[in-house]
Short mmCIF file of C-alpha atoms in Angstrom, two decimals:
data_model
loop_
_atom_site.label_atom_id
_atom_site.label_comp_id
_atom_site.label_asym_id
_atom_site.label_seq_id
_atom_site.Cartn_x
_atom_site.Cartn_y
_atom_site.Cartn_z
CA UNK A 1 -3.76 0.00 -68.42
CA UNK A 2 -2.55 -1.69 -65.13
CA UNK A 3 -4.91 -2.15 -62.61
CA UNK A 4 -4.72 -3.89 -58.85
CA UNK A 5 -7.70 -6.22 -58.58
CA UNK A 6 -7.59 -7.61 -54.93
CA UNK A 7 -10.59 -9.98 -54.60
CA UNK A 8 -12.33 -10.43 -51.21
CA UNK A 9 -14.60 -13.45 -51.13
CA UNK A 10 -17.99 -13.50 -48.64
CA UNK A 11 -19.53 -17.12 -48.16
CA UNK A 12 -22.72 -15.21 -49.98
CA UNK A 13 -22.49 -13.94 -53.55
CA UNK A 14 -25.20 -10.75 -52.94
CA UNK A 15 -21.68 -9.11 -50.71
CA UNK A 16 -19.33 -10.56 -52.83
CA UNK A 17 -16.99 -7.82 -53.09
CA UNK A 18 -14.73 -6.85 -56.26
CA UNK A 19 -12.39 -4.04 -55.76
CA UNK A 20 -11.31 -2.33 -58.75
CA UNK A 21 -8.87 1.04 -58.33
CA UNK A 22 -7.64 2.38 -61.16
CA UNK A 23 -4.51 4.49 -61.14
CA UNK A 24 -6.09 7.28 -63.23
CA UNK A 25 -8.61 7.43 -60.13
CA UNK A 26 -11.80 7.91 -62.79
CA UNK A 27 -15.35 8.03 -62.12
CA UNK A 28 -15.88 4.40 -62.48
CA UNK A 29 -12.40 3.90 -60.38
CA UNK A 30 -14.11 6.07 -57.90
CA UNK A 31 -17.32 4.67 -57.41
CA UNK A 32 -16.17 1.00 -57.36
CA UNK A 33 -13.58 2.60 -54.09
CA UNK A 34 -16.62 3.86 -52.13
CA UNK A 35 -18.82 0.71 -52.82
CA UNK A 36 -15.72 -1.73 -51.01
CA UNK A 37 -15.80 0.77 -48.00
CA UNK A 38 -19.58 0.34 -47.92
CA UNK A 39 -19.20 -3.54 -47.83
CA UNK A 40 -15.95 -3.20 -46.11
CA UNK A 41 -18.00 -1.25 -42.85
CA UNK A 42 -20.90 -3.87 -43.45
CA UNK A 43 -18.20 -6.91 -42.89
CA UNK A 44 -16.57 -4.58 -39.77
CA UNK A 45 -19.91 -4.29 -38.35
CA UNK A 46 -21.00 -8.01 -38.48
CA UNK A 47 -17.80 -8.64 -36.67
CA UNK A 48 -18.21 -6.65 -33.88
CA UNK A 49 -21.88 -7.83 -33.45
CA UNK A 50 -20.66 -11.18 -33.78
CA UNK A 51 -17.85 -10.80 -30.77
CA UNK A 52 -21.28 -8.78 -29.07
CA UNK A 53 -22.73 -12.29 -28.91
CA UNK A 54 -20.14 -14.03 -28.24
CA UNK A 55 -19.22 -12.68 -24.60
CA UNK A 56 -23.09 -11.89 -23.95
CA UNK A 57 -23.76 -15.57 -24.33
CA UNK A 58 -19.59 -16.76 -23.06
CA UNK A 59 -19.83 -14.89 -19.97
CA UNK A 60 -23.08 -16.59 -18.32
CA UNK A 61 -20.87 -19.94 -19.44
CA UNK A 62 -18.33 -18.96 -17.52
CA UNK A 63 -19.84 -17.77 -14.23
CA UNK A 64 -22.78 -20.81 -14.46
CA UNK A 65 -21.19 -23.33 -16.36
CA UNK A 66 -18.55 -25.87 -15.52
CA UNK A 67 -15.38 -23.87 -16.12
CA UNK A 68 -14.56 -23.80 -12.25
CA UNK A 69 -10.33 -22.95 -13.13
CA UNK A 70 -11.53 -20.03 -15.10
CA UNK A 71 -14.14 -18.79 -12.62
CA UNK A 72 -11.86 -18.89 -10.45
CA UNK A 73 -9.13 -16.96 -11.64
CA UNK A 74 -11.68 -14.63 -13.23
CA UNK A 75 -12.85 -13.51 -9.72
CA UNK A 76 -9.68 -13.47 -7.85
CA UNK A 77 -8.34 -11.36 -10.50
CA UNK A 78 -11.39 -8.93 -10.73
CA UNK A 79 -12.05 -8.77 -6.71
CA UNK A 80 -8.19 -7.61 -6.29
CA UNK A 81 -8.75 -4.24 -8.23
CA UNK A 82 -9.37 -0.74 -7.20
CA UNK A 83 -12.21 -0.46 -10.22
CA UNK A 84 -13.09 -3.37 -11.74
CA UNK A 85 -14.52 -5.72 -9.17
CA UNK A 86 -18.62 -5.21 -10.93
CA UNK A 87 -16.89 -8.18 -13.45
CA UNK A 88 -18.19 -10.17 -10.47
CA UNK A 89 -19.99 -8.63 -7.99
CA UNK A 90 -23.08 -8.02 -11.35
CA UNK A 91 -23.24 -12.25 -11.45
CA UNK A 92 -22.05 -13.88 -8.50
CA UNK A 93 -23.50 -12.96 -4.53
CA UNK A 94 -20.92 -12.05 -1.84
CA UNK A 95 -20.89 -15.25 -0.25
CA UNK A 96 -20.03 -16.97 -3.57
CA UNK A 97 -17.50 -14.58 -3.91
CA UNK A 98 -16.25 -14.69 -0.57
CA UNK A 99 -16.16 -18.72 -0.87
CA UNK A 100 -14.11 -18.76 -4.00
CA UNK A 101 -11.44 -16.03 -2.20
CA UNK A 102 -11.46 -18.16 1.21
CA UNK A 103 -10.48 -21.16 -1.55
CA UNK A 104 -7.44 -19.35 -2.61
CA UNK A 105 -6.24 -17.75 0.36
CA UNK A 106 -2.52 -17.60 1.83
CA UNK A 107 -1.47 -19.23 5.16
CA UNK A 108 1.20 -16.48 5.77
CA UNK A 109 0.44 -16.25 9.73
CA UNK A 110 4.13 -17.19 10.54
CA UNK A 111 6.98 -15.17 10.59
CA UNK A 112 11.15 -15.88 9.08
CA UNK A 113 13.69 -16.40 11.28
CA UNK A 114 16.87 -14.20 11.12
CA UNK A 115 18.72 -17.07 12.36
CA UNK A 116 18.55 -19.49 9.41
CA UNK A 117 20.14 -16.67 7.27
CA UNK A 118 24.02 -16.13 7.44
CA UNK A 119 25.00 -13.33 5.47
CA UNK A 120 27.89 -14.15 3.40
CA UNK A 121 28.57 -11.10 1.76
CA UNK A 122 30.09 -8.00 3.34
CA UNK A 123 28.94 -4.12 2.87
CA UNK A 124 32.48 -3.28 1.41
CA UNK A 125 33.10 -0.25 -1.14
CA UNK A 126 32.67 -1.38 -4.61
CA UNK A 127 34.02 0.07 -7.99
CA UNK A 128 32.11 -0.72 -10.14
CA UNK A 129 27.87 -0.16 -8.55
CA UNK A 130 27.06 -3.54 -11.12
CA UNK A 131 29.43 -5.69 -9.30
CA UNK A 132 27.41 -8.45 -7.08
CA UNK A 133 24.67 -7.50 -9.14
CA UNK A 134 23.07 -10.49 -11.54
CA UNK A 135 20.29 -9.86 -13.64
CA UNK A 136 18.26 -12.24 -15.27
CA UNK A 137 15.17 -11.92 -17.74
CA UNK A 138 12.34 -14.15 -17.30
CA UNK A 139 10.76 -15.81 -19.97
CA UNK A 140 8.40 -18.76 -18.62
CA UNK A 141 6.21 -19.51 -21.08
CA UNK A 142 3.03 -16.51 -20.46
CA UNK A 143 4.96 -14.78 -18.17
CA UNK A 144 7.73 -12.28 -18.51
CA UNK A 145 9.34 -10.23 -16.40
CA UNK A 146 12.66 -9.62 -14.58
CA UNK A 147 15.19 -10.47 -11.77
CA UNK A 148 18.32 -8.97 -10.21
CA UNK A 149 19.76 -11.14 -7.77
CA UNK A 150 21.64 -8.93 -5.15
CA UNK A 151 24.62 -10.88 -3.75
CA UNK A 152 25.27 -8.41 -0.63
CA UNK A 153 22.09 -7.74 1.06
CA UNK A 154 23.61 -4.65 3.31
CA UNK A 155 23.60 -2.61 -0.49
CA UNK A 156 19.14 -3.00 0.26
CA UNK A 157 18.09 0.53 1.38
CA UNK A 158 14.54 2.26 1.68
CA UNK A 159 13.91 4.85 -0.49
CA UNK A 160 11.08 6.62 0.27
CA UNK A 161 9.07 9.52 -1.58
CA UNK A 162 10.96 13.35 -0.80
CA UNK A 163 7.26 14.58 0.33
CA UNK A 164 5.81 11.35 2.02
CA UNK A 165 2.49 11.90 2.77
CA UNK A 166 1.89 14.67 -0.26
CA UNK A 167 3.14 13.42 -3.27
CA UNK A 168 5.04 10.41 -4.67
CA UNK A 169 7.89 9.84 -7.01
CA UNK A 170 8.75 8.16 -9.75
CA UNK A 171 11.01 5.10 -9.46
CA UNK A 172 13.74 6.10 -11.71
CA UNK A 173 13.52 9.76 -9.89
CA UNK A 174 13.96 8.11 -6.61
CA UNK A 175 17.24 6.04 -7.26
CA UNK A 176 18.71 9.04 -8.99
CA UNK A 177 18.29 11.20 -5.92
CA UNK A 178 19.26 8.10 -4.03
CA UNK A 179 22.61 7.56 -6.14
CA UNK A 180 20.98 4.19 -6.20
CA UNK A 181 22.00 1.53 -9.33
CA UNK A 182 18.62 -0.70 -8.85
CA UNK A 183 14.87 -0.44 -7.42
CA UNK A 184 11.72 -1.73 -7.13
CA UNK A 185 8.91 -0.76 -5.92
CA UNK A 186 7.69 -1.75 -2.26
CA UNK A 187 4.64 -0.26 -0.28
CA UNK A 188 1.27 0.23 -0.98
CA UNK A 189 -0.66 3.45 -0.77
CA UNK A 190 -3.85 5.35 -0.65
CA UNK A 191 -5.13 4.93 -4.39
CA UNK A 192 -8.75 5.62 -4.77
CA UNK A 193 -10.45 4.91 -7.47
CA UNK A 194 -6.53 4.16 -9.02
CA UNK A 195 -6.00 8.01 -9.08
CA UNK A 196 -3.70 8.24 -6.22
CA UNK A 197 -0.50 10.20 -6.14
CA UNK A 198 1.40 8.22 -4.62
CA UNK A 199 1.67 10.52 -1.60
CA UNK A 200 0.38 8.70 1.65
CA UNK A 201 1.07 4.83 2.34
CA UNK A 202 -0.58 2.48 3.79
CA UNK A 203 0.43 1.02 6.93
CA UNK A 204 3.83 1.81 8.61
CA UNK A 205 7.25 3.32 6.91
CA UNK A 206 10.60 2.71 8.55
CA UNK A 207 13.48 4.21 7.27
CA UNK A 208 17.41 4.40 8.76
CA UNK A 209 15.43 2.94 12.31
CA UNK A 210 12.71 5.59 12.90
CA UNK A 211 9.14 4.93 12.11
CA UNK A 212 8.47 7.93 9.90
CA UNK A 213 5.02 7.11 8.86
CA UNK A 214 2.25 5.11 10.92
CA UNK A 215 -1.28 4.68 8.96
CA UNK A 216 -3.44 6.48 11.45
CA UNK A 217 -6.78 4.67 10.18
CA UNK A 218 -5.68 1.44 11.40
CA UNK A 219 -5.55 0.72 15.07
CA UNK A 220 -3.25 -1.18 17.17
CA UNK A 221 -3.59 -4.97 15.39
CA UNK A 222 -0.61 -7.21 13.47
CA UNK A 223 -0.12 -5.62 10.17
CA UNK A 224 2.31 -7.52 7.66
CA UNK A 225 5.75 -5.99 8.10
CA UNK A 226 8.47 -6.50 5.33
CA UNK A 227 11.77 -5.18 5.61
CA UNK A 228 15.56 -5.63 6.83
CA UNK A 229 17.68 -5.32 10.01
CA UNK A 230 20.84 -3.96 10.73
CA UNK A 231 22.05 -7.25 9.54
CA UNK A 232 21.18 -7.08 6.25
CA UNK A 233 18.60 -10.02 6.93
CA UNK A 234 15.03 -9.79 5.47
CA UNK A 235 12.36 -9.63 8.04
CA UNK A 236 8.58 -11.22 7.52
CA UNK A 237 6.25 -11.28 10.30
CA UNK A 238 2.86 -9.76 11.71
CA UNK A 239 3.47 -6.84 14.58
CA UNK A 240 1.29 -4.25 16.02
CA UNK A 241 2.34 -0.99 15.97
CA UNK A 242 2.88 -0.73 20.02
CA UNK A 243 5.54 -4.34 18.74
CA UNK A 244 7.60 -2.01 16.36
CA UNK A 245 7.49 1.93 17.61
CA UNK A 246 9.59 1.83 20.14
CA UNK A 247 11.16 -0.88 19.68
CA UNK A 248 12.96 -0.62 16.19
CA UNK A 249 16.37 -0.67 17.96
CA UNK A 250 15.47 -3.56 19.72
CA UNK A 251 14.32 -5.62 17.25
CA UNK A 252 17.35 -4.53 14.84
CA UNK A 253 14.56 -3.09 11.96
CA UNK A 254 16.38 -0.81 10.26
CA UNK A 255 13.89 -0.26 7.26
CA UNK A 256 10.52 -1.66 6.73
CA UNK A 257 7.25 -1.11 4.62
CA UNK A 258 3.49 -2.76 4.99
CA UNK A 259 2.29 -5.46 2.31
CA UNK A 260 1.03 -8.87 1.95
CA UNK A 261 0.99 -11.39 1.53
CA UNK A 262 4.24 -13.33 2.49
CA UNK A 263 5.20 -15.97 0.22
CA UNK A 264 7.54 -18.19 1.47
CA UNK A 265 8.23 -18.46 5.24
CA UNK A 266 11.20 -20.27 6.32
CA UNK A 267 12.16 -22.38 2.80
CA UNK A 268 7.89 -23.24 3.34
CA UNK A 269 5.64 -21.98 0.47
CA UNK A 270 2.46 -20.34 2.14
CA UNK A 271 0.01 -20.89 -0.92
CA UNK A 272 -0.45 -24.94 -1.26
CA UNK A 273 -4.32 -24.60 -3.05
CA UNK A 274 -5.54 -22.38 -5.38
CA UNK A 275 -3.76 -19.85 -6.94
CA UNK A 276 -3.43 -17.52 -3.43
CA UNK A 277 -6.04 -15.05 -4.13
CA UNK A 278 -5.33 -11.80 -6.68
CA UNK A 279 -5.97 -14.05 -9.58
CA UNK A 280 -3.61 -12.77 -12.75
CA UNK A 281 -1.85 -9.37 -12.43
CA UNK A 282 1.51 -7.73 -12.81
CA UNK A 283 3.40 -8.47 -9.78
CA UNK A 284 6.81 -7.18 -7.39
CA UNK A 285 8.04 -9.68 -5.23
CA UNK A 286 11.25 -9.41 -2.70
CA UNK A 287 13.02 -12.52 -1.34
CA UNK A 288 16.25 -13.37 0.41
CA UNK A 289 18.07 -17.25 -0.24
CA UNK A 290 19.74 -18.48 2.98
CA UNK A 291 23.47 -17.54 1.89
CA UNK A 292 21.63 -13.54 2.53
CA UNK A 293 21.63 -12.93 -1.32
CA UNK A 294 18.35 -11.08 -2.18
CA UNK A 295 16.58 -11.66 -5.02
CA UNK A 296 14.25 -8.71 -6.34
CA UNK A 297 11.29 -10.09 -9.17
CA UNK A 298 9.21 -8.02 -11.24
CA UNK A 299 6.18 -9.75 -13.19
CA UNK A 300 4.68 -7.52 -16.51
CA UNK A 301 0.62 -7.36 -16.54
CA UNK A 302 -2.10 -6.53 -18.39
CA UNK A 303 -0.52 -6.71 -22.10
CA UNK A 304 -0.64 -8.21 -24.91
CA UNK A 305 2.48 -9.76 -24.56
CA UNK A 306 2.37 -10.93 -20.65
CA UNK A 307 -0.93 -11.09 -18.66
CA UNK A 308 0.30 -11.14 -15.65
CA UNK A 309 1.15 -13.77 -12.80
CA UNK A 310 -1.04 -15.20 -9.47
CA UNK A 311 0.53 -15.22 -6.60
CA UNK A 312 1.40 -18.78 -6.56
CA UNK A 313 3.32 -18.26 -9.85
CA UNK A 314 5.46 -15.80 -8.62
CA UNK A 315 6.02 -18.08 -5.28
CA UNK A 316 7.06 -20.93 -7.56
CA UNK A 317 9.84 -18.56 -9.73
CA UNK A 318 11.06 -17.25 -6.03
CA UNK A 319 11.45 -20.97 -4.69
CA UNK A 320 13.26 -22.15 -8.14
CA UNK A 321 15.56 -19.62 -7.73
CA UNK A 322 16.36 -20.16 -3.92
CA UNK A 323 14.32 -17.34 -1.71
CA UNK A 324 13.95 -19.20 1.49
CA UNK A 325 11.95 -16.01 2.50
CA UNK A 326 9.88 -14.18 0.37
CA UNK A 327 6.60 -11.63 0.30
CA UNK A 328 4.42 -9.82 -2.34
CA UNK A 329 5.39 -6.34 -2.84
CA UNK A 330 2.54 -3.92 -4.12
CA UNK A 331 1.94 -4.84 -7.87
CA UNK A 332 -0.38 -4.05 -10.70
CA UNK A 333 0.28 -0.67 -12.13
CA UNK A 334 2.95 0.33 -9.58
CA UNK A 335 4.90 -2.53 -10.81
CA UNK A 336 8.29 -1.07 -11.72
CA UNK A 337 12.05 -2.23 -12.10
CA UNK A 338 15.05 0.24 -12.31
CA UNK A 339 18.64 -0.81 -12.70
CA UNK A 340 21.57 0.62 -14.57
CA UNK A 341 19.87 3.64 -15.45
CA UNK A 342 16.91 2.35 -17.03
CA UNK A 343 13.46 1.25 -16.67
CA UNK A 344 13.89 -2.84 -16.96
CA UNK A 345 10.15 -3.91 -17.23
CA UNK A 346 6.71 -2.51 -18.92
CA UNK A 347 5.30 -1.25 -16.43
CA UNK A 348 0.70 -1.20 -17.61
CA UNK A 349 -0.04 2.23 -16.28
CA UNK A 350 -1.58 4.13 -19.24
CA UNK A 351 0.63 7.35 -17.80
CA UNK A 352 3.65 5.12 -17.86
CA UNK A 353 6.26 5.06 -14.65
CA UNK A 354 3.46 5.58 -11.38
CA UNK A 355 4.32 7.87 -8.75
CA UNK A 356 4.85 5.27 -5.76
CA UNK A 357 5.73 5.99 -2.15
CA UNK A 358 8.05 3.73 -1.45
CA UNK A 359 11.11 0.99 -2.52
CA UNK A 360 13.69 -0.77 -2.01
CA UNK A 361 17.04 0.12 -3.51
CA UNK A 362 20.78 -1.03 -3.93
CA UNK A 363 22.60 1.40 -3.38
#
């Protein structure tokens, strides 16, 4: 009678463990089955208690010991999430938490200047939506992602949510209604407790040269602005609200969201120590190269397959590829690319595309 006889070795001979499962499925067949799932729970169980151990005792080693890179990154990454900053807040105080995030802060307090960019391109009707589009996958070692490079910057358009300040919309939803080819998304909003809708943003909302949102829980102080002018030219700077209501015409701002931080200022990276704060997450990132090209970046996150980026990763990708101005966009689970009628990137929220309030489009 054939018989499969798979033989599973335990550095002690009282568990060693011999399978025998006969095709007739017999009594002894039977009983020799249930005996390999009792060792087989026994072996699952002294694995788990063993990886138990392992972070009870690995943890303390990394918070106490002399792994300063991965403390670090451990905290940056943990203090820049809606739900999971306890990872460092139940071992380190706040002012060794607030001295590692002072280490890896941005020196964004500058703003670009429209005049370095000449816009090359013009807004002219195109065939075929694609054309002047480039898109690129990135595959740098742990990170992966991707990037459309935008040759005419007077396509970029806001899109913004059809009930802004009630609910969001999807990406893909938004370019559709849009007649858009390409998206990402831009703004932040209120997400407590990472339930949001998607509904109200934070900060200010231009759109088409009227502020049509203004965050009413923040007063009148600089707020990072990111958006374009009539000119097609990508704007980075900190204004008050009384600087941009009012003003819009003025100041040529045609659309214009609130994030942070900026990246690159003027061809000048802003992080130069540490990793920028934020630690390892999935990222959006908009830029603009001095020829007016803009370049849109999208970072996967929390998977298997790609971690995530810090900030100063994403700055270095922007820079390699020519952004002489460029700022974060929100990131983590809103992270989302659209172009060509598809979802480009992974995006880590367990409900899949997020509701945002806000992006930037080519339309």
């Amino acid at each position: 009678m054939w018989c499969y006889r798979p033989i599973i070795w335990t550095n002690s001979s009282k568990y060693r463990i011999i399978l025998n499962i006969f095709e007739n499925k017999g009594s002894r067949g039977m009983k020799s089955f249930s005996r390999a799932k009792k060792y087989a729970k026994y072996i699952f169980m002294v694995i788990i208690i063993n990886i138990v151990i392992g972070c009870f005792y690995s943890i303390p080693m990394v918070y106490y010991g002399p792994f300063k890179n991965i403390r670090e990154m451990l905290v940056t990454t943990a203090m820049s999430t809606m739900t999971h900053k306890y990872i460092a807040t139940l071992f380190l105080s706040d002012e060794e938490i607030n001295k590692i995030l002072n280490k890896n802060k941005v020196n964004d307090n500058g703003e670009s200047h429209s005049s370095d960019i000449k816009v090359t391109a013009t807004a002219a009707k195109v065939t075929d939506p694609r054309e002047g589009i480039e898109s690129i996958k990135i595959d740098n070692g742990n990170l992966h992602g991707n990037m459309l490079i935008i040759k005419d910057s007077k396509r970029i358009k806001l899109g913004v949510s059809k009930d802004i300040g009630k609910f969001g919309e999807k990406l893909d939803d938004m370019c559709n209604r849009y007649g858009a080819i390409a998206g990402i998304n831009a703004g932040g909003f209120v997400d407590d407790n990472g339930q949001g809708n998607g509904g109200t943003p934070t900060g200010i909302v231009v759109k088409n040269g009227e502020m049509v949102f203004k965050d009413p829980h923040i007063a009148d102080e600089p707020i990072n602005t990111i958006g374009f002018n009539s000119d097609g030219i990508l704007v980075l700077g900190k204004y008050k609200y009384s600087q941009i209501d009012g003003k819009l015409e003025e100041n040529k701002i045609h659309d214009a969201i609130s994030f942070s931080p900026f990246l690159i200022l003027n061809g000048e990276p802003t992080i130069t120590r540490g990793n920028g704060g934020g630690g390892i997450n999935p990222r959006t990132v908009v830029g603009q190269r001095k020829d007016g090209a803009v370049i849109f970046l999208v970072i996967d996150g929390r998977q298997s397959f790609s971690l995530g980026a810090t900030l100063k990763e994403v700055q270095n990708i922007m820079l390699e590829y020519g952004a002489y101005n460029a700022a974060n966009l929100d990131g983590g689970s809103s992270t989302t690319m659209y172009y060509d009628g598809k979802i480009m990137n992974n995006p880590c929220s367990s409900d899949g595309i997020r509701f945002i309030t806000t992006a930037f489009l080519v339309e």
